Short mmCIF file of C-alpha atoms (C1' of nucleotides) in Angstrom, two decimals:
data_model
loop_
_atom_site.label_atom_id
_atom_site.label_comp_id
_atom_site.label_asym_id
_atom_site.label_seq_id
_atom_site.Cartn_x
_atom_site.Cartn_y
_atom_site.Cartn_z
CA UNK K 1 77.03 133.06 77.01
CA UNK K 2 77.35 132.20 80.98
CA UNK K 3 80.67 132.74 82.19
CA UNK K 4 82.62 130.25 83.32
CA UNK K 5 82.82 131.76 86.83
CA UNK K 6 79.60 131.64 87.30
CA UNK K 7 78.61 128.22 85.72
CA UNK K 8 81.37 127.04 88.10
CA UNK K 9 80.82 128.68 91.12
CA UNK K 10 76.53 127.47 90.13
CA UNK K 11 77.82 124.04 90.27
CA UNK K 12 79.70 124.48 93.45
CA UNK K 13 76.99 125.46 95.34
CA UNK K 14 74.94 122.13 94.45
CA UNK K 15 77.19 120.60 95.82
CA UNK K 16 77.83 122.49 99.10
CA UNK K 17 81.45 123.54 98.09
CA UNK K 18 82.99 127.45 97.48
CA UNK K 19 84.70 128.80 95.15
CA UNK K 20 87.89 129.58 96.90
CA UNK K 21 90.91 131.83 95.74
CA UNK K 22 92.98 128.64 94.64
CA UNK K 23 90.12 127.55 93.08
CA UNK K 24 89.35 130.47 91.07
CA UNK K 25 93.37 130.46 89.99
CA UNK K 26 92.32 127.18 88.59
CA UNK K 27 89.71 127.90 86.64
CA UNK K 28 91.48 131.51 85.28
CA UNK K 29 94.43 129.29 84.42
CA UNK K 30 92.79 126.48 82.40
CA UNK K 31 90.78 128.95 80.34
CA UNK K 32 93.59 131.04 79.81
CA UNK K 33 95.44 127.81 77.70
CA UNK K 34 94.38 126.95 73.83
CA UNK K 35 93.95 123.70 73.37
CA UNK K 36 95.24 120.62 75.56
CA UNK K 37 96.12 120.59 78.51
CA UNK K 38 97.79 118.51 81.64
CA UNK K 39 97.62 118.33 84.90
CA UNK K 40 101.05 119.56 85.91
CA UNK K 41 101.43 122.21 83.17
CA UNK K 42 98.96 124.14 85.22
CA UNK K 43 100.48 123.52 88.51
CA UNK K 44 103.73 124.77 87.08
CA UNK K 45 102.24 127.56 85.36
CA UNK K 46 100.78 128.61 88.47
CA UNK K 47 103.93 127.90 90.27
CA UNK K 48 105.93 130.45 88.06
CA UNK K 49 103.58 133.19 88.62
CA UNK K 50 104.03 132.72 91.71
CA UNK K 51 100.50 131.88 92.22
CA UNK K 52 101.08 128.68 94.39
CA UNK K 53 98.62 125.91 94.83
CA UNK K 54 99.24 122.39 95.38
CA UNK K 55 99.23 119.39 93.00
CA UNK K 56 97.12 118.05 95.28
CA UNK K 57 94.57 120.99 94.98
CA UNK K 58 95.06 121.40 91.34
CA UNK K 59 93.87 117.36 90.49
CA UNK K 60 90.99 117.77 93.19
CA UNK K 61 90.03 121.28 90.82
CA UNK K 62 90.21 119.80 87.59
CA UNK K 63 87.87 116.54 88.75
CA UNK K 64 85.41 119.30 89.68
CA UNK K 65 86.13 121.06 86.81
CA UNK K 66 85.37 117.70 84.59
CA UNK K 67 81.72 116.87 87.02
CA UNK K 68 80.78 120.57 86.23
CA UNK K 69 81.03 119.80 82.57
CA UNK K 70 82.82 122.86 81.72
CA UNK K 71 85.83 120.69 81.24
CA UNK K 72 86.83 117.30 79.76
CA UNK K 73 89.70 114.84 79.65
CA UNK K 74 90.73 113.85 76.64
CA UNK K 75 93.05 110.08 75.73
CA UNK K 76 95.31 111.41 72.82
CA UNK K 77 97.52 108.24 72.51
CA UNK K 78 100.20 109.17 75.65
CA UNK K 79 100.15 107.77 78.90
CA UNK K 80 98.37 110.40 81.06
CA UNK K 81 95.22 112.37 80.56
CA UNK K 82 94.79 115.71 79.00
CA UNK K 83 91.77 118.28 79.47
CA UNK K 84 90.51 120.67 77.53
CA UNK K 85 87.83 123.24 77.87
CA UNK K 86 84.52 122.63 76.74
CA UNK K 87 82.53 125.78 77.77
CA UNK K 88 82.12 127.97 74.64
CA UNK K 89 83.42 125.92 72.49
CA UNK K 90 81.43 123.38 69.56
CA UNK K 91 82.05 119.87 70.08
CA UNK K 92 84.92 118.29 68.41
CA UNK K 93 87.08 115.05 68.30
CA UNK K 94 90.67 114.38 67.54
CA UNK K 95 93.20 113.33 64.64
CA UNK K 96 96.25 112.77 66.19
CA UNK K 97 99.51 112.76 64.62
CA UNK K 98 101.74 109.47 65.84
CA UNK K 99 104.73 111.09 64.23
CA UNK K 100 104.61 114.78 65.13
CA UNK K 101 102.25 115.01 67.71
CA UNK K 102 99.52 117.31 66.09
CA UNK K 103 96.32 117.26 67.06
CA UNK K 104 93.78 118.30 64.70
CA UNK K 105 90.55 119.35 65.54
CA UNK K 106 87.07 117.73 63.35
CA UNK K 107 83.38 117.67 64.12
CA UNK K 108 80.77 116.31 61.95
CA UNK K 109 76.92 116.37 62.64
CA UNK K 110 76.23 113.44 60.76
CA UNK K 111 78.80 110.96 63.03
CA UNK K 112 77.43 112.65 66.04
CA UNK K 113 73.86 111.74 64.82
CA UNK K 114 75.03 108.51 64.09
CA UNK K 115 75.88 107.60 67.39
CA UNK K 116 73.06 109.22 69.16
CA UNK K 117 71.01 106.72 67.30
CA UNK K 118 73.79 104.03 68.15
CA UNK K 119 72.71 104.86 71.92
CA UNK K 120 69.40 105.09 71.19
CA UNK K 121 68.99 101.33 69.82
CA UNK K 122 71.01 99.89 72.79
CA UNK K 123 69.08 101.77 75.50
CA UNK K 124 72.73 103.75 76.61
CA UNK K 125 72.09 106.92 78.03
CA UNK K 126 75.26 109.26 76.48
CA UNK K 127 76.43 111.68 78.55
CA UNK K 128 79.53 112.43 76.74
CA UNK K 129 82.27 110.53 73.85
CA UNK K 130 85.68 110.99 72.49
CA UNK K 131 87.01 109.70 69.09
CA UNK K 132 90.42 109.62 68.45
CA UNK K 133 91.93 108.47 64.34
CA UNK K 134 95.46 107.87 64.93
CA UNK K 135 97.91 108.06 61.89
CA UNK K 136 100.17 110.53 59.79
CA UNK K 137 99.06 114.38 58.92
CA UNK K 138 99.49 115.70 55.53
CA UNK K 139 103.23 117.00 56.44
CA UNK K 140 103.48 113.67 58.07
CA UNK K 141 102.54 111.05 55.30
CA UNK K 142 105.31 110.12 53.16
CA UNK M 1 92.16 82.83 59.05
CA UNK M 2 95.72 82.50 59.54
CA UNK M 3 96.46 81.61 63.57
CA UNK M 4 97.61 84.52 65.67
CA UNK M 5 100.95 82.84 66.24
CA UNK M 6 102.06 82.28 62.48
CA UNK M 7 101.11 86.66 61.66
CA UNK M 8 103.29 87.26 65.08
CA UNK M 9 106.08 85.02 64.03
CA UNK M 10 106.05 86.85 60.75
CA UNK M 11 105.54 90.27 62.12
CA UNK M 12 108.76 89.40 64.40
CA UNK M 13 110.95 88.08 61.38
CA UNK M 14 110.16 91.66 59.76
CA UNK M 15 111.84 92.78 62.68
CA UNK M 16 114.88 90.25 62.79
CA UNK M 17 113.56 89.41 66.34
CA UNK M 18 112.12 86.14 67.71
CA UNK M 19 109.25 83.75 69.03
CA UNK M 20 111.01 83.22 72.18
CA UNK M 21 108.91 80.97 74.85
CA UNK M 22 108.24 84.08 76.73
CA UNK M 23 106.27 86.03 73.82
CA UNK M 24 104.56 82.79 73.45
CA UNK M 25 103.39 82.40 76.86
CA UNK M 26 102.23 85.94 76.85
CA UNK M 27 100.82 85.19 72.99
CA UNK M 28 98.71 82.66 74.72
CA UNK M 29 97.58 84.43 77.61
CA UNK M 30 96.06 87.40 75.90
CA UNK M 31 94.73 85.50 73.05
CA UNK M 32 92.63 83.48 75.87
CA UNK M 33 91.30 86.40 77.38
CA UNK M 34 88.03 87.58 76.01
CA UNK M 35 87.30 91.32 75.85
CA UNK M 36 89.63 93.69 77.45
CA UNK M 37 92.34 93.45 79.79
CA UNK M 38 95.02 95.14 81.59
CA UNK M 39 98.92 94.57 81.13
CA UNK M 40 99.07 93.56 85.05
CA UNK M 41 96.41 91.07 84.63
CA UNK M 42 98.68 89.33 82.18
CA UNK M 43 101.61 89.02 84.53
CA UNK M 44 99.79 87.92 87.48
CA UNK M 45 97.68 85.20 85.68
CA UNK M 46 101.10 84.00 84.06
CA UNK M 47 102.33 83.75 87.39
CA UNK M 48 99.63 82.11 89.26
CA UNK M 49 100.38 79.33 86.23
CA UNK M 50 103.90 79.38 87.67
CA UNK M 51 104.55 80.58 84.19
CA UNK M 52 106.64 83.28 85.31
CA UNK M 53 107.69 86.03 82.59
CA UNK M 54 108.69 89.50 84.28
CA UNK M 55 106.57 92.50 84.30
CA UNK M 56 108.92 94.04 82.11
CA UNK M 57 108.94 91.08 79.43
CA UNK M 58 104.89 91.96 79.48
CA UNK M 59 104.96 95.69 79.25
CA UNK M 60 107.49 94.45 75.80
CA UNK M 61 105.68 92.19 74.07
CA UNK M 62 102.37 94.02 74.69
CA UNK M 63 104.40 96.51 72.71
CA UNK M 64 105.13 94.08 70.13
CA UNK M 65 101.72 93.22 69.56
CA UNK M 66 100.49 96.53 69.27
CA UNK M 67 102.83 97.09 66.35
CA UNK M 68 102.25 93.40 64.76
CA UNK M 69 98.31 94.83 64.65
CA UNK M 70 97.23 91.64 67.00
CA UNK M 71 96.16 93.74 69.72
CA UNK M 72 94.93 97.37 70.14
CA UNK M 73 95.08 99.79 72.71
CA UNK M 74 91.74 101.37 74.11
CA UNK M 75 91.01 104.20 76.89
CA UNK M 76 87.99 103.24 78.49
CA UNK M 77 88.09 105.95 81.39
CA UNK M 78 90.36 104.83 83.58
CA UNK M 79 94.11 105.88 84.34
CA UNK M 80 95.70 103.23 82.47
CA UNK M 81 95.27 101.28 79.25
CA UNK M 82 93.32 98.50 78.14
CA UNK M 83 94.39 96.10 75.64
CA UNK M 84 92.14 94.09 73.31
CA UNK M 85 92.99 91.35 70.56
CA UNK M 86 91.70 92.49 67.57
CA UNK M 87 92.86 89.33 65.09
CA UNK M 88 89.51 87.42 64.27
CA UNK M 89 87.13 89.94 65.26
CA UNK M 90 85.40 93.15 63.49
CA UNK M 91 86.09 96.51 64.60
CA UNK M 92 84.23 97.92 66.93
CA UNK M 93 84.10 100.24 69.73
CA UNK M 94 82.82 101.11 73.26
CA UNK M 95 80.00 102.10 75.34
CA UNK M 96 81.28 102.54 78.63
CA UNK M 97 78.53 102.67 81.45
CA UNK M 98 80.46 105.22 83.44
CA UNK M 99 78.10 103.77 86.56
CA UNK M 100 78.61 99.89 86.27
CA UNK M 101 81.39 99.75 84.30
CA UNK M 102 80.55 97.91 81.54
CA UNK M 103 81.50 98.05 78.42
CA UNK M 104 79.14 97.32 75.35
CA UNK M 105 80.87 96.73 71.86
CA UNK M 106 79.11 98.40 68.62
CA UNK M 107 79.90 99.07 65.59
CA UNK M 108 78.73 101.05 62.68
CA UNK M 109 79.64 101.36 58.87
CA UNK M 110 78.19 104.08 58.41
CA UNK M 111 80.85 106.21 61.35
CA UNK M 112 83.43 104.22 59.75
CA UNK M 113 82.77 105.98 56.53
CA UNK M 114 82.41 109.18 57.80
CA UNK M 115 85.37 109.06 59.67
CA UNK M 116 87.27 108.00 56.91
CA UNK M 117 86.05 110.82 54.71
CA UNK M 118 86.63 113.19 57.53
CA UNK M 119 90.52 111.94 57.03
CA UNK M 120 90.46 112.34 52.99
CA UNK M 121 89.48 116.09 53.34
CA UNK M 122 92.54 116.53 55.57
CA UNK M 123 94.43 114.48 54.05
CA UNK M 124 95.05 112.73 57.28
CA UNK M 125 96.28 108.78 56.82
CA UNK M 126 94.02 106.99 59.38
CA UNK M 127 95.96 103.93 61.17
CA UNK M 128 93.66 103.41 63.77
CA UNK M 129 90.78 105.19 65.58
CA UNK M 130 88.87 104.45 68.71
CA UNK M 131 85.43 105.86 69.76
CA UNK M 132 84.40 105.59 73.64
CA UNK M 133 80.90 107.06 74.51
CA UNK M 134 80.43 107.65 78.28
CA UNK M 135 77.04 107.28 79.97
CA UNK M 136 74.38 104.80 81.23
CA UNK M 137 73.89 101.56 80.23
CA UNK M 138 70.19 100.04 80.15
CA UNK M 139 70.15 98.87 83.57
CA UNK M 140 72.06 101.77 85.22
CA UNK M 141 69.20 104.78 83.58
CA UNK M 142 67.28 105.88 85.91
"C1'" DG E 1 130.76 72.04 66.33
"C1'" DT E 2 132.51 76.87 67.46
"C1'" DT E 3 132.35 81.52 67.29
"C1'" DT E 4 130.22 85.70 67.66
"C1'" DA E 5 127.18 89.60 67.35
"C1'" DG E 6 123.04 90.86 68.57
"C1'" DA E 7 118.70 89.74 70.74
"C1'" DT E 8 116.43 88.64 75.15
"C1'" DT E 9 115.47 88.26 79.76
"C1'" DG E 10 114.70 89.19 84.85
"C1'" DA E 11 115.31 91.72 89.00
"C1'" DG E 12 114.90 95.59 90.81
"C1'" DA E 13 115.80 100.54 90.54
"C1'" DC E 14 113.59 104.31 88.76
"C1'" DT E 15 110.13 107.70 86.90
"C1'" DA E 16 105.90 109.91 86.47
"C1'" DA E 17 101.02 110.47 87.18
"C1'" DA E 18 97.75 110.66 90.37
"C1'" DT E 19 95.83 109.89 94.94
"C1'" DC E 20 95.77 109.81 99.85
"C1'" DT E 21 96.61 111.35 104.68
"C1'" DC E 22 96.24 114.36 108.18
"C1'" DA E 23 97.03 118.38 110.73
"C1'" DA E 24 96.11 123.10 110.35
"C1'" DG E 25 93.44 126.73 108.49
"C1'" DT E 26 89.05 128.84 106.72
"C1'" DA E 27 84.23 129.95 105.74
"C1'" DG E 28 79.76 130.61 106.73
"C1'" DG E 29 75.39 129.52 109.02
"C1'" DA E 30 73.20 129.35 113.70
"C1'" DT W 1 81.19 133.90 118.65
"C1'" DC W 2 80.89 129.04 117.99
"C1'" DC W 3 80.76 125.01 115.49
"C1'" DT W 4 80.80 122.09 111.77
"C1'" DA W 5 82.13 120.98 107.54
"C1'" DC W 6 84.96 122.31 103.85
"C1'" DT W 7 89.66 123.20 102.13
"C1'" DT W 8 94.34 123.23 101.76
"C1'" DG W 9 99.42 121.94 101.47
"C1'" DA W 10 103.27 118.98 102.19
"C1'" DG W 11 104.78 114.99 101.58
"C1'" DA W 12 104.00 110.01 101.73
"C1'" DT W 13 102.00 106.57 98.99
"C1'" DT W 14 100.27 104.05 95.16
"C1'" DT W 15 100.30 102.48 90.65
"C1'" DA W 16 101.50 102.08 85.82
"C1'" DG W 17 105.08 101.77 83.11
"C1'" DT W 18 110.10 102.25 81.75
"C1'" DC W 19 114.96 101.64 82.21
"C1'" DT W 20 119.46 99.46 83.36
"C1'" DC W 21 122.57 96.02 83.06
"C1'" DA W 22 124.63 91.68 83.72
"C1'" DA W 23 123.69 87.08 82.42
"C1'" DT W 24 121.81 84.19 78.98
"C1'" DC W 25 120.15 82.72 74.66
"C1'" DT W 26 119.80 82.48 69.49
"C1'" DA W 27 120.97 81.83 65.09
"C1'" DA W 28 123.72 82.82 61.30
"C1'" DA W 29 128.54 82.43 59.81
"C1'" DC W 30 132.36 79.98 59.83
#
DNA sequence: GTTTAGATTGAGACTAAATCTCAAGTAGGA
DNA sequence: TCCTACTTGAGATTTAGTCTCAATCTAAAC
């Protein structure tokens, strides 16, 4: 398995772009979190650890981050994005937990070969989906 | 099929809250609009009508009609929601052409099944769901 | 018809996410 | 070294959406 480093910095350099020091704190950061995560949880992160970089810089990162495919955003019901990393990782969607907030984790071959073929029949070219199944979890359900 | 006014009348009664001329206006507005639409959209056609409602009274009863089950929320991509009516038509979801923008409707009874039996082995109680796959459309392929 | 409690609204202030601007700094090829 | 293009940060700006609160409306109870 590539390392992210390197798959980044790869992309980068099609694109005529370096990977610079805040950068690099970036991409260390994101794959350093479990999970979901936003925008400003990783400028604050950095911010603690005294590891400053701009807002500005961290939202230009993670759109790089998302082209280079080693990241994606993910809709989980609220009313801003959330990311996640992809690299290393299998493919998976979301249940989502209106009442607590969980978010499980599912994948299942045969609805990903379902909608290849979905794509197939309508000519789309698929370069990526989400699914989200709002509702209760088991603790959740009354 | 009962009309979209008498289920939101009923939905509001559950809620010991009323059809005021406002929610109707807005009612109306959406339930004209074909496909998928932004809250905005709503308050500035109402008020080119000189059917003025405040942006706040929108950003409500789009609430409202979430919860009555008329309309559904859907993330096609963008930084902000999308709204849809969903009273009188299947279920479906998206295709979004991530080039053009458009957005093809599909559905599939066979990923509704499969979703719903990736919920039972969780015991997860679905509400809702949406699926968005990003790519090219037919037109937009190279 | 009055009363009254609670629902409803609009205007605009406010918040939060995300983007933009621009001057200053940096990197790397010629 | 020079030069060009990339990169950054600070803060302004934009945009979506929420909140506040006084004024108004509604409808059930009297």
């Amino acid at each position: 398995m590539k390392k992210e480093i390197e798959i980044f910095e790869r992309y980068l350099k099609t694109k005529n772009l370096s990977l610079t020091k805040e950068r690099k704190l970036i991409l260390d950061e994101v794959f350093s979190i479990d999970g979901h995560l936003e925008a400003d949880e990783i400028f604050l992160r950095l911010k603690k650890d005294k590891k400053d970089v701009s807002r500005a810089t961290v939202y230009r990162t993670l759109g790089l981050l998302v082209n280079s495919g080693l990241v994606r955003k993910v809709y989980l019901g609220e009313d801003h994005i959330h990311y996640e990393h992809t690299h290393g990782h299998t493919h998976h969607d979301h249940l989502v937990c209106i009442k607590c907030g969980k978010v499980i984790e599912f994948s299942d071959k045969k609805i990903e070969k379902l909608q290849a073929s979905v794509c197939r029949e309508r000519g789309f070219q698929e370069l990526s989906h989400t699914v989200q199944i709002f509702g209760y979890c088991k603790d959740c359900k009354e």
